[in-house]
Short mmCIF file of C-alpha atoms in Angstrom, two decimals:
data_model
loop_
_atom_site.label_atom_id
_atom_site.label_comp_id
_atom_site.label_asym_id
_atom_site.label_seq_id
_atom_site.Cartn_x
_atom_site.Cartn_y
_atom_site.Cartn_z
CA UNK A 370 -99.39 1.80 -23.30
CA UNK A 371 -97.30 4.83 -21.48
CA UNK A 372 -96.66 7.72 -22.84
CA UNK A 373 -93.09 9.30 -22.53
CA UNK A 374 -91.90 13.19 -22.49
CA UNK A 375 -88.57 13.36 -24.51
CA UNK A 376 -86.57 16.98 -25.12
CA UNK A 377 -84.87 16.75 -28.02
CA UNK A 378 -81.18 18.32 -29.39
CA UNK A 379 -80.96 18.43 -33.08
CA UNK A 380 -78.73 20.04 -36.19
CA UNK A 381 -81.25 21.10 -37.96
CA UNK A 382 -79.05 21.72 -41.27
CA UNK A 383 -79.20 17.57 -42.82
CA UNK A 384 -82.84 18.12 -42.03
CA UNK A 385 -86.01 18.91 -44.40
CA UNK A 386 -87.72 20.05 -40.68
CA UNK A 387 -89.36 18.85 -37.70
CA UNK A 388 -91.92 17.11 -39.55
CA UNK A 389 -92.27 13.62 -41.30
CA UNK A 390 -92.89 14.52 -45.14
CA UNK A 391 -93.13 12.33 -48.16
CA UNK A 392 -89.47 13.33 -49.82
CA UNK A 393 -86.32 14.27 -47.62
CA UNK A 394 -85.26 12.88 -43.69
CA UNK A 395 -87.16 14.80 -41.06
CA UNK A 396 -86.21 15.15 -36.96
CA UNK A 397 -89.35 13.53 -36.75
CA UNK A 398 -88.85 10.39 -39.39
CA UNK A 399 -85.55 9.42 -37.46
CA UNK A 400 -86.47 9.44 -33.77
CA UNK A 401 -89.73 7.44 -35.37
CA UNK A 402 -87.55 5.07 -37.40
CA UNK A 403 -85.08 4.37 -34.08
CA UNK A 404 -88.55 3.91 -32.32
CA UNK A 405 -89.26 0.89 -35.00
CA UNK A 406 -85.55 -0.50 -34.71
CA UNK A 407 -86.07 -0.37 -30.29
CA UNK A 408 -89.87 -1.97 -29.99
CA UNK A 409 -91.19 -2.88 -33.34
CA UNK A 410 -93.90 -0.48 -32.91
CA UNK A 411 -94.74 2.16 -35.59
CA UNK A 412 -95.53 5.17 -33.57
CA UNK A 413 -96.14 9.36 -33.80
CA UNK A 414 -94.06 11.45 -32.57
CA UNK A 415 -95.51 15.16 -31.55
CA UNK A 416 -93.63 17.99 -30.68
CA UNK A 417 -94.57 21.48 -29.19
CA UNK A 418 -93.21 23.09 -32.56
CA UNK A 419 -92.63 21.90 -36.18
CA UNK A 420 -89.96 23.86 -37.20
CA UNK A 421 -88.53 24.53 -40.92
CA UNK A 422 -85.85 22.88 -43.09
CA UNK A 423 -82.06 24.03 -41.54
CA UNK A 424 -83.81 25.52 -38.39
CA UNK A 425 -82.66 24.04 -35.25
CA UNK A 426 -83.74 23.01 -31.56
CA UNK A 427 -81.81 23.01 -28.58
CA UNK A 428 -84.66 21.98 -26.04
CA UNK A 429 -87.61 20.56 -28.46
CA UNK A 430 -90.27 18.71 -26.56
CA UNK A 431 -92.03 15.94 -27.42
CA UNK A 432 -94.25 12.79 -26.64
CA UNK A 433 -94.63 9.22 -27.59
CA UNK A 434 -96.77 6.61 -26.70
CA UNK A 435 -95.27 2.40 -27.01
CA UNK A 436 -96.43 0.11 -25.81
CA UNK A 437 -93.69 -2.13 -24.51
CA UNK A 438 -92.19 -1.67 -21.19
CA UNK A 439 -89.71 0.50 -20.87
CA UNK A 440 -88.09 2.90 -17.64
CA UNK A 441 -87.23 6.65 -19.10
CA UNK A 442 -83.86 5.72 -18.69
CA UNK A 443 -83.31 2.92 -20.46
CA UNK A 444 -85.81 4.00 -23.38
CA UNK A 445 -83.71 7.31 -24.03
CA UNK A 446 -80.22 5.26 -24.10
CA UNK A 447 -81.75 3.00 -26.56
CA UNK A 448 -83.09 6.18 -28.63
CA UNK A 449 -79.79 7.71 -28.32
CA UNK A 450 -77.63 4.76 -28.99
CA UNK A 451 -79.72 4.42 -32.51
CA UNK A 452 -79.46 7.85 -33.41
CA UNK A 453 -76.26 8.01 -34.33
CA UNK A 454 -74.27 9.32 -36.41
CA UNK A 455 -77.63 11.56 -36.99
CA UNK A 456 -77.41 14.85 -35.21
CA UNK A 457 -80.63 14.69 -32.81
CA UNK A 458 -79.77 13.69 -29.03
CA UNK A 459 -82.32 12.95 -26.87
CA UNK A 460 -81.86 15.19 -23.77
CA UNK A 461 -84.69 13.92 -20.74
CA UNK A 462 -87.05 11.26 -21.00
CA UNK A 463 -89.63 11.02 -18.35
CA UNK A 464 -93.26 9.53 -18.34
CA UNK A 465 -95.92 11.65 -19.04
CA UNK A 466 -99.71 10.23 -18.48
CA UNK A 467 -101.91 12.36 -20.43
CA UNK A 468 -99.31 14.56 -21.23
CA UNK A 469 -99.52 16.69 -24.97
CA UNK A 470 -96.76 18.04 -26.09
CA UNK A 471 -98.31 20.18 -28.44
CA UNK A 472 -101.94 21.33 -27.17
CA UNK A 473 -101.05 21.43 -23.59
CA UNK A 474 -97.76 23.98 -24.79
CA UNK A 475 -98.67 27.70 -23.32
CA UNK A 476 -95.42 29.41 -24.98
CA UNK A 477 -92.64 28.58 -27.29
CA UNK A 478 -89.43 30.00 -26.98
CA UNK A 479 -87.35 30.66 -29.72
CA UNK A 480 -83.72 32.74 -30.27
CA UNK A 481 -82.72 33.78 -33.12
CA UNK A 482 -78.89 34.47 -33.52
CA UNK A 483 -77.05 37.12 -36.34
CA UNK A 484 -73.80 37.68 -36.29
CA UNK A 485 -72.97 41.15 -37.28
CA UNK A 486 -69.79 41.24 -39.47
CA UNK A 487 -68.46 41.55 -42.83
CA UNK A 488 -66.38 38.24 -42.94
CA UNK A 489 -67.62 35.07 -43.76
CA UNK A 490 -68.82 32.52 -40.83
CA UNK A 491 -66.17 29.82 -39.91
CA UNK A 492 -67.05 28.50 -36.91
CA UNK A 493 -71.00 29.59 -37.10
CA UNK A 494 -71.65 28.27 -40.89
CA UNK A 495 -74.90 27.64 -40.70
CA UNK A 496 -75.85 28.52 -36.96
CA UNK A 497 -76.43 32.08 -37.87
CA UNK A 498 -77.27 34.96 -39.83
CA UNK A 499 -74.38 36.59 -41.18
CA UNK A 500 -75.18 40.59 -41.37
CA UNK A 501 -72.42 42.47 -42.61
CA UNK A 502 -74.09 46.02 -42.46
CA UNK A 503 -73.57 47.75 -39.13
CA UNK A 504 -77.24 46.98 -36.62
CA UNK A 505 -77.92 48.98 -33.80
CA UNK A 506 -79.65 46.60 -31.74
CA UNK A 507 -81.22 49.24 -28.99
CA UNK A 508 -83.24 50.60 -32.61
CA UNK A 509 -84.22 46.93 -33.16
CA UNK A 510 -85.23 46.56 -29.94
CA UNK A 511 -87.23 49.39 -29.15
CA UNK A 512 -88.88 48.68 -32.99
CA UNK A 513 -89.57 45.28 -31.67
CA UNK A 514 -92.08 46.27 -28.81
CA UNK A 515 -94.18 47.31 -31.48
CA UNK A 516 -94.90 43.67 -31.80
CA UNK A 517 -95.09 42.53 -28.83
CA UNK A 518 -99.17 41.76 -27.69
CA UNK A 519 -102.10 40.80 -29.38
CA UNK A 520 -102.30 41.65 -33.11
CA UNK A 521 -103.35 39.87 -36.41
CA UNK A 522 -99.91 39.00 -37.68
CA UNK A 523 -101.27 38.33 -41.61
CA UNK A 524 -97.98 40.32 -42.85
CA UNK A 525 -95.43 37.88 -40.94
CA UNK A 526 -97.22 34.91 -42.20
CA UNK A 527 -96.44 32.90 -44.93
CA UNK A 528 -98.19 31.83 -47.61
CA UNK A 529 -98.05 27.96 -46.38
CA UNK A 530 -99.28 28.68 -43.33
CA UNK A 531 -101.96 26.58 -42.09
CA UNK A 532 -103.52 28.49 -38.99
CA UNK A 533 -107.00 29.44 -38.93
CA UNK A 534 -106.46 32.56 -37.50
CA UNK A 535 -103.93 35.14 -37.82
CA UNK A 536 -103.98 36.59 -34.74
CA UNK A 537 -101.40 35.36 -32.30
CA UNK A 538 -99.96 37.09 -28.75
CA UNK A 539 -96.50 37.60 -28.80
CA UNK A 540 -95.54 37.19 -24.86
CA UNK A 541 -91.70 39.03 -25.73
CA UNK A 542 -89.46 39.84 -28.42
CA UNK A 543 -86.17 41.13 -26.81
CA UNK A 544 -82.98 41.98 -28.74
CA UNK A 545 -79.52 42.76 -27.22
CA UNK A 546 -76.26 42.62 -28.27
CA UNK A 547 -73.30 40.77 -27.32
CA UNK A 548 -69.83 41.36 -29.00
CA UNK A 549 -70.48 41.25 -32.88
CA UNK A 550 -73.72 39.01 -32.61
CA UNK A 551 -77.40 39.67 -31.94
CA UNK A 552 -79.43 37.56 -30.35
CA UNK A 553 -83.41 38.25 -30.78
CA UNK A 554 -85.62 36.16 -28.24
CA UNK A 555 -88.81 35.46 -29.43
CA UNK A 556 -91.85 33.90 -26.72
CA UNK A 557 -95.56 33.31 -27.65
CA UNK A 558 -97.70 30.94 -27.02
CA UNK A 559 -97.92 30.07 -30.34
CA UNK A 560 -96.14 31.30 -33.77
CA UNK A 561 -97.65 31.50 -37.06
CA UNK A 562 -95.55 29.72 -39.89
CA UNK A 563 -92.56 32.05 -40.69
CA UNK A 564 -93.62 34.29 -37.85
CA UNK A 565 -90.06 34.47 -35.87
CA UNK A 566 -87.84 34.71 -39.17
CA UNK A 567 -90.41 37.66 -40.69
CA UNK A 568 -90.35 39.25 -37.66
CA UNK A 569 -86.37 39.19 -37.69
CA UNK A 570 -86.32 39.63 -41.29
CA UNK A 571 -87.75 43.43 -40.86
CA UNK A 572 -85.73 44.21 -37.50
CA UNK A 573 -82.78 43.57 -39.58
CA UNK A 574 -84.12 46.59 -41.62
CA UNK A 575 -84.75 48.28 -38.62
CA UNK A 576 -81.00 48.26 -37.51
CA UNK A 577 -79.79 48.94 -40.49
CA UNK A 578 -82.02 52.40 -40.68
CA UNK A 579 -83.41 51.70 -43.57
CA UNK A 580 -87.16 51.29 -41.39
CA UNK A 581 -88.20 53.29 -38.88
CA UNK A 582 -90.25 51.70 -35.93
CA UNK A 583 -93.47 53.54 -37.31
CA UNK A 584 -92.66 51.21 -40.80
CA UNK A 585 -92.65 48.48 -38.52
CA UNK A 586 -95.28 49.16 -37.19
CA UNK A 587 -97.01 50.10 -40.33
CA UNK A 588 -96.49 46.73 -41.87
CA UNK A 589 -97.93 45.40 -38.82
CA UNK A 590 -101.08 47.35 -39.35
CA UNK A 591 -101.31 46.62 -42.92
CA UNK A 592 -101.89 42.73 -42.39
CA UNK A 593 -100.36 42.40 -45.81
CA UNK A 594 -97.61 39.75 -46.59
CA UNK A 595 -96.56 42.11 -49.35
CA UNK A 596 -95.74 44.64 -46.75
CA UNK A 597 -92.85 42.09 -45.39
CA UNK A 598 -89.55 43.66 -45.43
CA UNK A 599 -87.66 40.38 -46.10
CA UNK A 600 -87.83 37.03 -44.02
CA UNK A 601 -84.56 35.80 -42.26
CA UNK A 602 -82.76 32.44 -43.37
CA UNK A 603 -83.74 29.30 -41.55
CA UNK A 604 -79.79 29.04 -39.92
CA UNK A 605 -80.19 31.41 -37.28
CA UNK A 606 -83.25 29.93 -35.75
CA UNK A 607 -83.52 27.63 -33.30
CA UNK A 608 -86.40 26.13 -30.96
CA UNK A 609 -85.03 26.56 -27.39
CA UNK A 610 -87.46 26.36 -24.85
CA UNK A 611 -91.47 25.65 -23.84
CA UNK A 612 -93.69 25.87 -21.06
CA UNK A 613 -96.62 23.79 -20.24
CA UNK A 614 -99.22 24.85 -16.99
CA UNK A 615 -96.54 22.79 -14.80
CA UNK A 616 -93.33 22.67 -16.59
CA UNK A 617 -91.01 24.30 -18.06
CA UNK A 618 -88.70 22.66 -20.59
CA UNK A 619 -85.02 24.30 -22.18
CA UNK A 620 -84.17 27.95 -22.29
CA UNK A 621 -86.38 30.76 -20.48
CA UNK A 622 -85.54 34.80 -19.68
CA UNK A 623 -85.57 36.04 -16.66
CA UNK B 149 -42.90 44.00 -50.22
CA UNK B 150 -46.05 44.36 -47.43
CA UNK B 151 -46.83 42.53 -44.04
CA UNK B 152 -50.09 42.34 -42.94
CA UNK B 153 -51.56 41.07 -40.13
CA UNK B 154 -54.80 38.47 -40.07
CA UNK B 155 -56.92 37.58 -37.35
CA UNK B 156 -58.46 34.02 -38.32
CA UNK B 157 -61.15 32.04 -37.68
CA UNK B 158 -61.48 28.51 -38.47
CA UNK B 159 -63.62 24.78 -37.92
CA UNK B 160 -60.39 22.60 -37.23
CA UNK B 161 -62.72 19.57 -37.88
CA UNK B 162 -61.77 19.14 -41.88
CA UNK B 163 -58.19 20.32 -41.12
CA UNK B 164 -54.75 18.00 -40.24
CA UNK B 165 -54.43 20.79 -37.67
CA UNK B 166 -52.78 24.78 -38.18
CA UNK B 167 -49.28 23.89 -39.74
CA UNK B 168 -48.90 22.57 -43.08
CA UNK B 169 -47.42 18.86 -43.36
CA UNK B 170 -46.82 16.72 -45.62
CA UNK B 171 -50.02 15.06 -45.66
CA UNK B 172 -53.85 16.22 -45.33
CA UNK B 173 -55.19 19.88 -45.46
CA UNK B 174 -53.93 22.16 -43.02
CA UNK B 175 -55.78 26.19 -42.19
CA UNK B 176 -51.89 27.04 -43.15
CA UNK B 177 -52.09 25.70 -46.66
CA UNK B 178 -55.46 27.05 -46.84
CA UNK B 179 -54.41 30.16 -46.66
CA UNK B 180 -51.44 30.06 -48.14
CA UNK B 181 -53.05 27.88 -51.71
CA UNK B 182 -55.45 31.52 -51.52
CA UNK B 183 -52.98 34.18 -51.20
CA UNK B 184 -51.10 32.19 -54.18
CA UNK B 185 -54.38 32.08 -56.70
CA UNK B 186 -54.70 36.03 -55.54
CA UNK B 187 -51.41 37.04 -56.02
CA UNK B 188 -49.33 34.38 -57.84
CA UNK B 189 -46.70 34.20 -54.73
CA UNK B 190 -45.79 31.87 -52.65
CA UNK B 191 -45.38 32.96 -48.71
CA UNK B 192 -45.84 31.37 -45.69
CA UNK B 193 -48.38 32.58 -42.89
CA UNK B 194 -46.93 32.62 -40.19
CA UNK B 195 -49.49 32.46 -36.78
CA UNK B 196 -49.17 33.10 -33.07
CA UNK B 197 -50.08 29.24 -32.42
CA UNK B 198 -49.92 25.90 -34.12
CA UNK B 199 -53.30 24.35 -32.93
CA UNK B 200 -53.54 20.71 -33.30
CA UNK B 201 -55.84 18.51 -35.82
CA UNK B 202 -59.53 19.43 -35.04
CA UNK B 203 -58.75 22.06 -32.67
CA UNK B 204 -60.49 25.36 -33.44
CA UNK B 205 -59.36 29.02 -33.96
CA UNK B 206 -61.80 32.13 -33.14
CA UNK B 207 -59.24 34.92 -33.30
CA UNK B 208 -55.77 33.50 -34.41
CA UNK B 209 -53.14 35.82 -35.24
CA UNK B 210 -51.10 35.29 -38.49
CA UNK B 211 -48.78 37.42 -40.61
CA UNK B 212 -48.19 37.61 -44.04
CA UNK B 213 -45.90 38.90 -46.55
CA UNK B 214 -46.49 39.84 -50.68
CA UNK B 215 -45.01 42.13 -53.07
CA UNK B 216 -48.18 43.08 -55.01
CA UNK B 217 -49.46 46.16 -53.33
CA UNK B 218 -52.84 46.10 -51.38
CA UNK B 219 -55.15 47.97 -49.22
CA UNK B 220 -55.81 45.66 -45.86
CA UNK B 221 -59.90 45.88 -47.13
CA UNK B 222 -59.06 44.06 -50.40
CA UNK B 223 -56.53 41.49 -49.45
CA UNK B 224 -59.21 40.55 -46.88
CA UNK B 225 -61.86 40.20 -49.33
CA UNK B 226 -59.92 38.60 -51.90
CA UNK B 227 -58.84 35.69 -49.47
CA UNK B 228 -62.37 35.48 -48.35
CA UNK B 229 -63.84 35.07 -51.39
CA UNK B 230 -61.13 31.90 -52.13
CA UNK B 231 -61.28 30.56 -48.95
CA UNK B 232 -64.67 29.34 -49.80
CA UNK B 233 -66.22 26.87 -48.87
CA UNK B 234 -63.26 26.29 -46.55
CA UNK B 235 -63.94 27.10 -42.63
CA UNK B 236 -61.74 29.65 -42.72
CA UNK B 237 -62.34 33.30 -42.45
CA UNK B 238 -60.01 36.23 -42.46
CA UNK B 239 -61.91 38.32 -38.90
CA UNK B 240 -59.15 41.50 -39.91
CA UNK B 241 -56.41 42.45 -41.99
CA UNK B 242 -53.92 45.35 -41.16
CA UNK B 243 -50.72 46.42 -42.65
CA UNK B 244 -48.23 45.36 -39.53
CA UNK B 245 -44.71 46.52 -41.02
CA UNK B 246 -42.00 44.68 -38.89
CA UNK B 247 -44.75 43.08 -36.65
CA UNK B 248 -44.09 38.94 -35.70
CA UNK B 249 -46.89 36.63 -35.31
CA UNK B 250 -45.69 34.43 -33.73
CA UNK B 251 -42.16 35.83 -31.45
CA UNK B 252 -44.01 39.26 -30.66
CA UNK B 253 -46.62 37.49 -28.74
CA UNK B 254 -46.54 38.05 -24.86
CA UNK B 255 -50.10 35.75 -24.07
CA UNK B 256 -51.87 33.45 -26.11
CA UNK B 257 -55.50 32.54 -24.70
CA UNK B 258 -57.16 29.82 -25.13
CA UNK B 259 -60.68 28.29 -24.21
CA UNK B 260 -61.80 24.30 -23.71
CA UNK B 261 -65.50 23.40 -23.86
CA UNK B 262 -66.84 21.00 -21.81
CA UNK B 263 -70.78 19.69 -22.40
CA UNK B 264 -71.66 17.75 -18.54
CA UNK B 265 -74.65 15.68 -19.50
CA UNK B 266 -75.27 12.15 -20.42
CA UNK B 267 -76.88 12.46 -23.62
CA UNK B 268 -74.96 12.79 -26.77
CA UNK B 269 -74.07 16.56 -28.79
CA UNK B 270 -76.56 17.41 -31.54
CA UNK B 271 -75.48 20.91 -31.62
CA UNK B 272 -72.13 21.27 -30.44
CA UNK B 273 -70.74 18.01 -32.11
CA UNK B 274 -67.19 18.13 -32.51
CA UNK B 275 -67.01 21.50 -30.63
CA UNK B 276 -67.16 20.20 -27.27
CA UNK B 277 -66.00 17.74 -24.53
CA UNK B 278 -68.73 15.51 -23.62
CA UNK B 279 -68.29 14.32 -20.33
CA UNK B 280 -71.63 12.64 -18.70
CA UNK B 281 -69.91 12.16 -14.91
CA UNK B 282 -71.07 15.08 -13.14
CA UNK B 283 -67.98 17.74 -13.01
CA UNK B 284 -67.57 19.64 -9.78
CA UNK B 285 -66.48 22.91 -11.22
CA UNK B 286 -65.54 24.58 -8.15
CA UNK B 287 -63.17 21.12 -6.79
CA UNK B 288 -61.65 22.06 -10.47
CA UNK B 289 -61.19 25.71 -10.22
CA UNK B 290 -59.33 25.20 -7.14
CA UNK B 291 -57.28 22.59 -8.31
CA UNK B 292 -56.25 24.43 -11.53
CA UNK B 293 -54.43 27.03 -9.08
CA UNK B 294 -51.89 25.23 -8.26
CA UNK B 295 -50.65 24.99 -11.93
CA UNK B 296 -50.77 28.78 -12.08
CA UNK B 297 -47.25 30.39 -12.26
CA UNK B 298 -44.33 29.05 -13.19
CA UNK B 299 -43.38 25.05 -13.50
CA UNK B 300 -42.07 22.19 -15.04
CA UNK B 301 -44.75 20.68 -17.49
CA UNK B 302 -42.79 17.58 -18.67
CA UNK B 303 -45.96 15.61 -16.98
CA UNK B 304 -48.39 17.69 -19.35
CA UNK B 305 -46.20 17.90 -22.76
CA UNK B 306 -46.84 15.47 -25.59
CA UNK B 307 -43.98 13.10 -26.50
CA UNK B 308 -43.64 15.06 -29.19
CA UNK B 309 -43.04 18.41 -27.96
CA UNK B 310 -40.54 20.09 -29.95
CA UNK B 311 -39.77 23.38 -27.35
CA UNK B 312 -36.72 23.52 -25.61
CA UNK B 313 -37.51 23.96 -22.10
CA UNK B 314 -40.63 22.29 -20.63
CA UNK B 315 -40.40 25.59 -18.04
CA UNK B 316 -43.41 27.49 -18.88
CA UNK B 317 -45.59 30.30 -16.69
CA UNK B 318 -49.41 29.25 -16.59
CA UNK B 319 -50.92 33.02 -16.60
CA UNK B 320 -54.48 32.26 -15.89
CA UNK B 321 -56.72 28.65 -15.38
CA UNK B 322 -59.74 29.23 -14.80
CA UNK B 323 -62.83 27.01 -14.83
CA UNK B 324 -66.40 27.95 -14.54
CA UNK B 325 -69.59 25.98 -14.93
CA UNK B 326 -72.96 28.09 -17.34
CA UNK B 327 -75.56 25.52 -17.02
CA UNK B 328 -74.43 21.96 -18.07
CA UNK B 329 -71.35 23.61 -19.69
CA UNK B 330 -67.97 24.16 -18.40
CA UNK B 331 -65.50 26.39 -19.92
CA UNK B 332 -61.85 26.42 -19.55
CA UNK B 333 -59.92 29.50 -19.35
CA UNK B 334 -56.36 29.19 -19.86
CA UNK B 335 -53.47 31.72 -20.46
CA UNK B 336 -49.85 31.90 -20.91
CA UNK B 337 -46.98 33.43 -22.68
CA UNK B 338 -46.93 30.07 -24.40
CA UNK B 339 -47.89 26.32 -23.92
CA UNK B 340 -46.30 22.78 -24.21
CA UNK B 341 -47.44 20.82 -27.11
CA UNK B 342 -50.73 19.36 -25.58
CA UNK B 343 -50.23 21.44 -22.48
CA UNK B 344 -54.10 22.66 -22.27
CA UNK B 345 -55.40 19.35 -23.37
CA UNK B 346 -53.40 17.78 -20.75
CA UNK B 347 -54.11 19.99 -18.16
CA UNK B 348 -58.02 19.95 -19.04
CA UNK B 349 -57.81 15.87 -19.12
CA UNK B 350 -56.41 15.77 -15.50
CA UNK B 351 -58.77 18.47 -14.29
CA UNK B 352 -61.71 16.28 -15.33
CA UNK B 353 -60.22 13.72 -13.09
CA UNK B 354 -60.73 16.26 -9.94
CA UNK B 355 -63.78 17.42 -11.14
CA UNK B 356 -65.18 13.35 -11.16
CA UNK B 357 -63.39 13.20 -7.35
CA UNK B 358 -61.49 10.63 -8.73
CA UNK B 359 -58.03 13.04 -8.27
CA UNK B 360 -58.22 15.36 -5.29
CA UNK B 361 -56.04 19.48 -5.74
CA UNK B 362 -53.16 17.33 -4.33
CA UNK B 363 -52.96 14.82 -6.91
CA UNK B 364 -53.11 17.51 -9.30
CA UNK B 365 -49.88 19.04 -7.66
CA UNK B 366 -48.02 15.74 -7.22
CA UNK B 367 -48.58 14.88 -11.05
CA UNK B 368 -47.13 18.40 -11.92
CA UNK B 369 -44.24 17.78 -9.35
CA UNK B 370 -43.41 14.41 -11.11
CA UNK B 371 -42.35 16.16 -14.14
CA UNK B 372 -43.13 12.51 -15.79
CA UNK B 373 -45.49 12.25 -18.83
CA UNK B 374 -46.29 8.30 -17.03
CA UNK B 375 -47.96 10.56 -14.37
CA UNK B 376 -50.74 12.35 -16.73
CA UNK B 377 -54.11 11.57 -16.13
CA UNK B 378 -55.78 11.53 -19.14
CA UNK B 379 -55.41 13.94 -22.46
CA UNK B 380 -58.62 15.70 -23.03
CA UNK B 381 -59.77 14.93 -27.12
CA UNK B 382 -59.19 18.07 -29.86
CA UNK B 383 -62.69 18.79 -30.18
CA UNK B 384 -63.43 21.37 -27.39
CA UNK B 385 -60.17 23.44 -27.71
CA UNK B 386 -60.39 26.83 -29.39
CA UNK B 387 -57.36 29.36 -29.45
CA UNK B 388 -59.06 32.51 -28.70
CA UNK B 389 -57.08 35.65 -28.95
CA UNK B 390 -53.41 36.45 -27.80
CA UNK B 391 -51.80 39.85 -26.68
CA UNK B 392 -48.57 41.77 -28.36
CA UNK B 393 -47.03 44.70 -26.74
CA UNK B 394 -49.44 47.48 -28.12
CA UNK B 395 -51.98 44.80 -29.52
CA UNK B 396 -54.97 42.86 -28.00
CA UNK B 397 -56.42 40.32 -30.12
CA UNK B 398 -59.87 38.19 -30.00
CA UNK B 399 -61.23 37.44 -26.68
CA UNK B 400 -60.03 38.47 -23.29
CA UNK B 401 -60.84 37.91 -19.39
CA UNK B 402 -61.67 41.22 -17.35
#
C-alpha cells in the first residue's frame, strides 16, 4: 500500500463540489472513478478542503492510498489521461508515507476574485463576481482587519455547517485592487462552511458604503447568522493554496 | 444617423471567429442579430481587428452606425441585455461622430498565453497554450527582437492572407515568464493574417532550444511560408486593446 500526494486543477462550474454525494458528479467521484478504471481498486480520496458546488481550485491537495505499484509519474499520467474531457488536471504527484492531506493542513488559502463593472462577464462567466456598483477596496480592506484573529465566526457560518466549534483564526484577509477587479485573499488554518464567501459577501457592502467597518465588526460580535449582510456566489471562489508543517502546496503571499 | 464606438469583450471558443461568414456564428453577427432586434436596422460593426475562430477579445474596438437616436448608456445596455447568454459584452459605448474602427487605428495589441507544465488545463482550458517542454523565456525574449521593426512577413502570413503588402512594422514582442505561465506581448500598426500565431509558434521552437535567435532571423529573411516553424493553436490569443490618434483602448505596456 503507498500513499500518494496529488494537487489538483479543477473547473469547478460542471461540479456539485469537492465532495462525493449521492446525486450530481463531484471533483472527488471522478478522480475516484479514474482511480477504479487505472488499478481496479475502490479507494478515498481526501483533500485539505471540500469546497462548494461552482467553486473552484487551482492548487487542491490531496491523498490516496492503492495498492498496486505505481512511480508518481506514471500514476498522475494515467490519472490525467482518464480525466478527460472532465475539467480536473492533476498537477504533482509525489509519495507521501503517512502523509494527511486534511488533518496534517495548518492553513488554507483561498482568493476570491470580483470584477467591478457594470457590463456583463465574457471572458470571466463564471470565474467571478460581477459587481457593478463602484467598491473602494482600501474601505474593504481596512474593514477586513476587523476579522482577521481569533473570534467565534457563528454569523459567517452557514446553517449546514458541520464544525463543532465556531471559533476559527483567520491568519489574513487582504484586499487590493487591480484594474476593474478585486481580489480578496483569504488564509486560516481552517474555514467554517461558507466562511470565505460570507466574509466577502459583507465587504462587498463595505465598498459599496452601505456598512461601515464598526457594522462589520458588529456582525462579527453578534455571532448571529441573521446579522450576515449577504454571502457571495460560489464563481468567484477558488481553493489556491495549503501549507502543511513541511510543505507548502499552490499559491502563498508574501 | 449616430456612430458609436464599442469596446468588446468576447470567449472566441463558440464563435467561427470576429467576421461574419457564411457559415457558423461569428461575435460580428452577434452583434449585429442584437442591434437589429433593438433597433430594427441592419448595420455592420465594423472592428479594429478580425480575430480568428477561437481567438479571444478583451478590449476590441468596433463602430457602429443607427438612425434611432440613443444615449451611449442605453445602447450599451440594450445590446447587453440581447447579447445574452452569448460571450459577448459591450466594456463601453461612446458617440464617435466620424471616428473609424478599423482605418483610424495606429497600434493594435495583442497578448498570447502560454501554460509551461506537463499536466493538462482545468482552469484555463481553451484560453491557453499548453506547452509541457520547459520554455526558456529569456532565449525567447531575445529572439523575438530581431522581428521588431520593420520586415517582410511572407514566412509568418497564412496562405490566406488577404493584405497587400506582407511589409509590416513589429512595434513591440515581448515575452515574459509569471510562474509556469508565459505571456506574449505583441504590437503593431497591424499584423499578417496569422502573424502573432506564427511568430508565437516559432518562438516556442527557441524557447525548447530546438531553434537558436539566428534561426529565428533566417526564417524571417526567407520570406517563405515553407520556412515557418510551427503555427501556435487559437486558443491562447487575445486582442487586447489598440491605440487611435487621441484614443487608448484596453490594455497597454508602460
Amino acid at each position: 500500500m503507498m500513499r500518494f500526494r496529488l494537487t489538483v486543477e479543477y473547473d469547478g462550474r460542471p461540479f456539485q463540489g469537492w465532495q462525493r454525494q449521492g446525486h450530481g458528479r463531484s471533483v472527488q467521484q471522478a478522480i475516484e472513478d479514474a482511480l477504479f478504471s487505472i488499478c481496479g481498486e475502490k479507494t478515498e480520496v481526501v483533500a485539505a478542503g471540500r469546497t462548494d458546488a461552482g467553486v473552484h481550485g487551482s492548487a487542491m491537495p490531496a491523498h490516496v492510498e492503492i495498492e498496486r505499484p505505481f512511480t508518481p509519474f506514471r500514476l498522475m499520467e494515467a490519472l490525467n489521461a482518464r480525466l478527460k474531457p472532465q475539467p480536473v488536471s492533476i498537477l504533482e504527484c509525489a509519495e507521501a508515507p503517512g502523509w494527511h492531506a486534511r488533518f496534517d493542513c495548518i492553513q488554507r488559502r483561498y482568493i476570491y476574485r470580483i470584477i467591478n463593472r457594470r457590463a456583463p462577464l465574457a471572458l470571466a462567466a463564471g470565474m467571478a463576481w460581477r459587481v457593478p456598483a463602484p467598491l473602494d477596496a482600501d474601505a474593504m480592506h481596512a474593514a477586513a482587519q476587523r476579522l482577521v484573529g481569533r473570534h467565534d465566526f457563528t454569523t459567517f457560518r452557514s446553517a449546514q455547517c458541520q464544525a463543532n466549534s465556531p471559533l476559527r483564526t483567520l491568519d489574513r484577509l487582504d484586499v487590493r485592487r487591480e484594474g476593474d477587479e478585486l481580489l480578496v485573499f483569504a488564509a486560516a488554518r481552517s474555514f467554517l462552511h461558507h466562511q470565505v464567501r460570507s466574509m466577502v459577501g459583507c465587504l462587498k457592502l463595505v465598498g459599496q458604503g452601505k456598512w461601515s467597518s464598526d457594522d462589520l465588526a458588529a456582525a462579527l460580535a453578534a455571532r448571529d447568522r441573521a446579522a450576515l449582510g449577504i454571502n457571495a456566489p460560489p464563481d468567484g471562489l477558488c481553493f489556491v493554496g495549503a501549507s502543511y508543517p513541511d510543505l507548502s502546496v499552490g499559491f502563498t503571499l508574501p
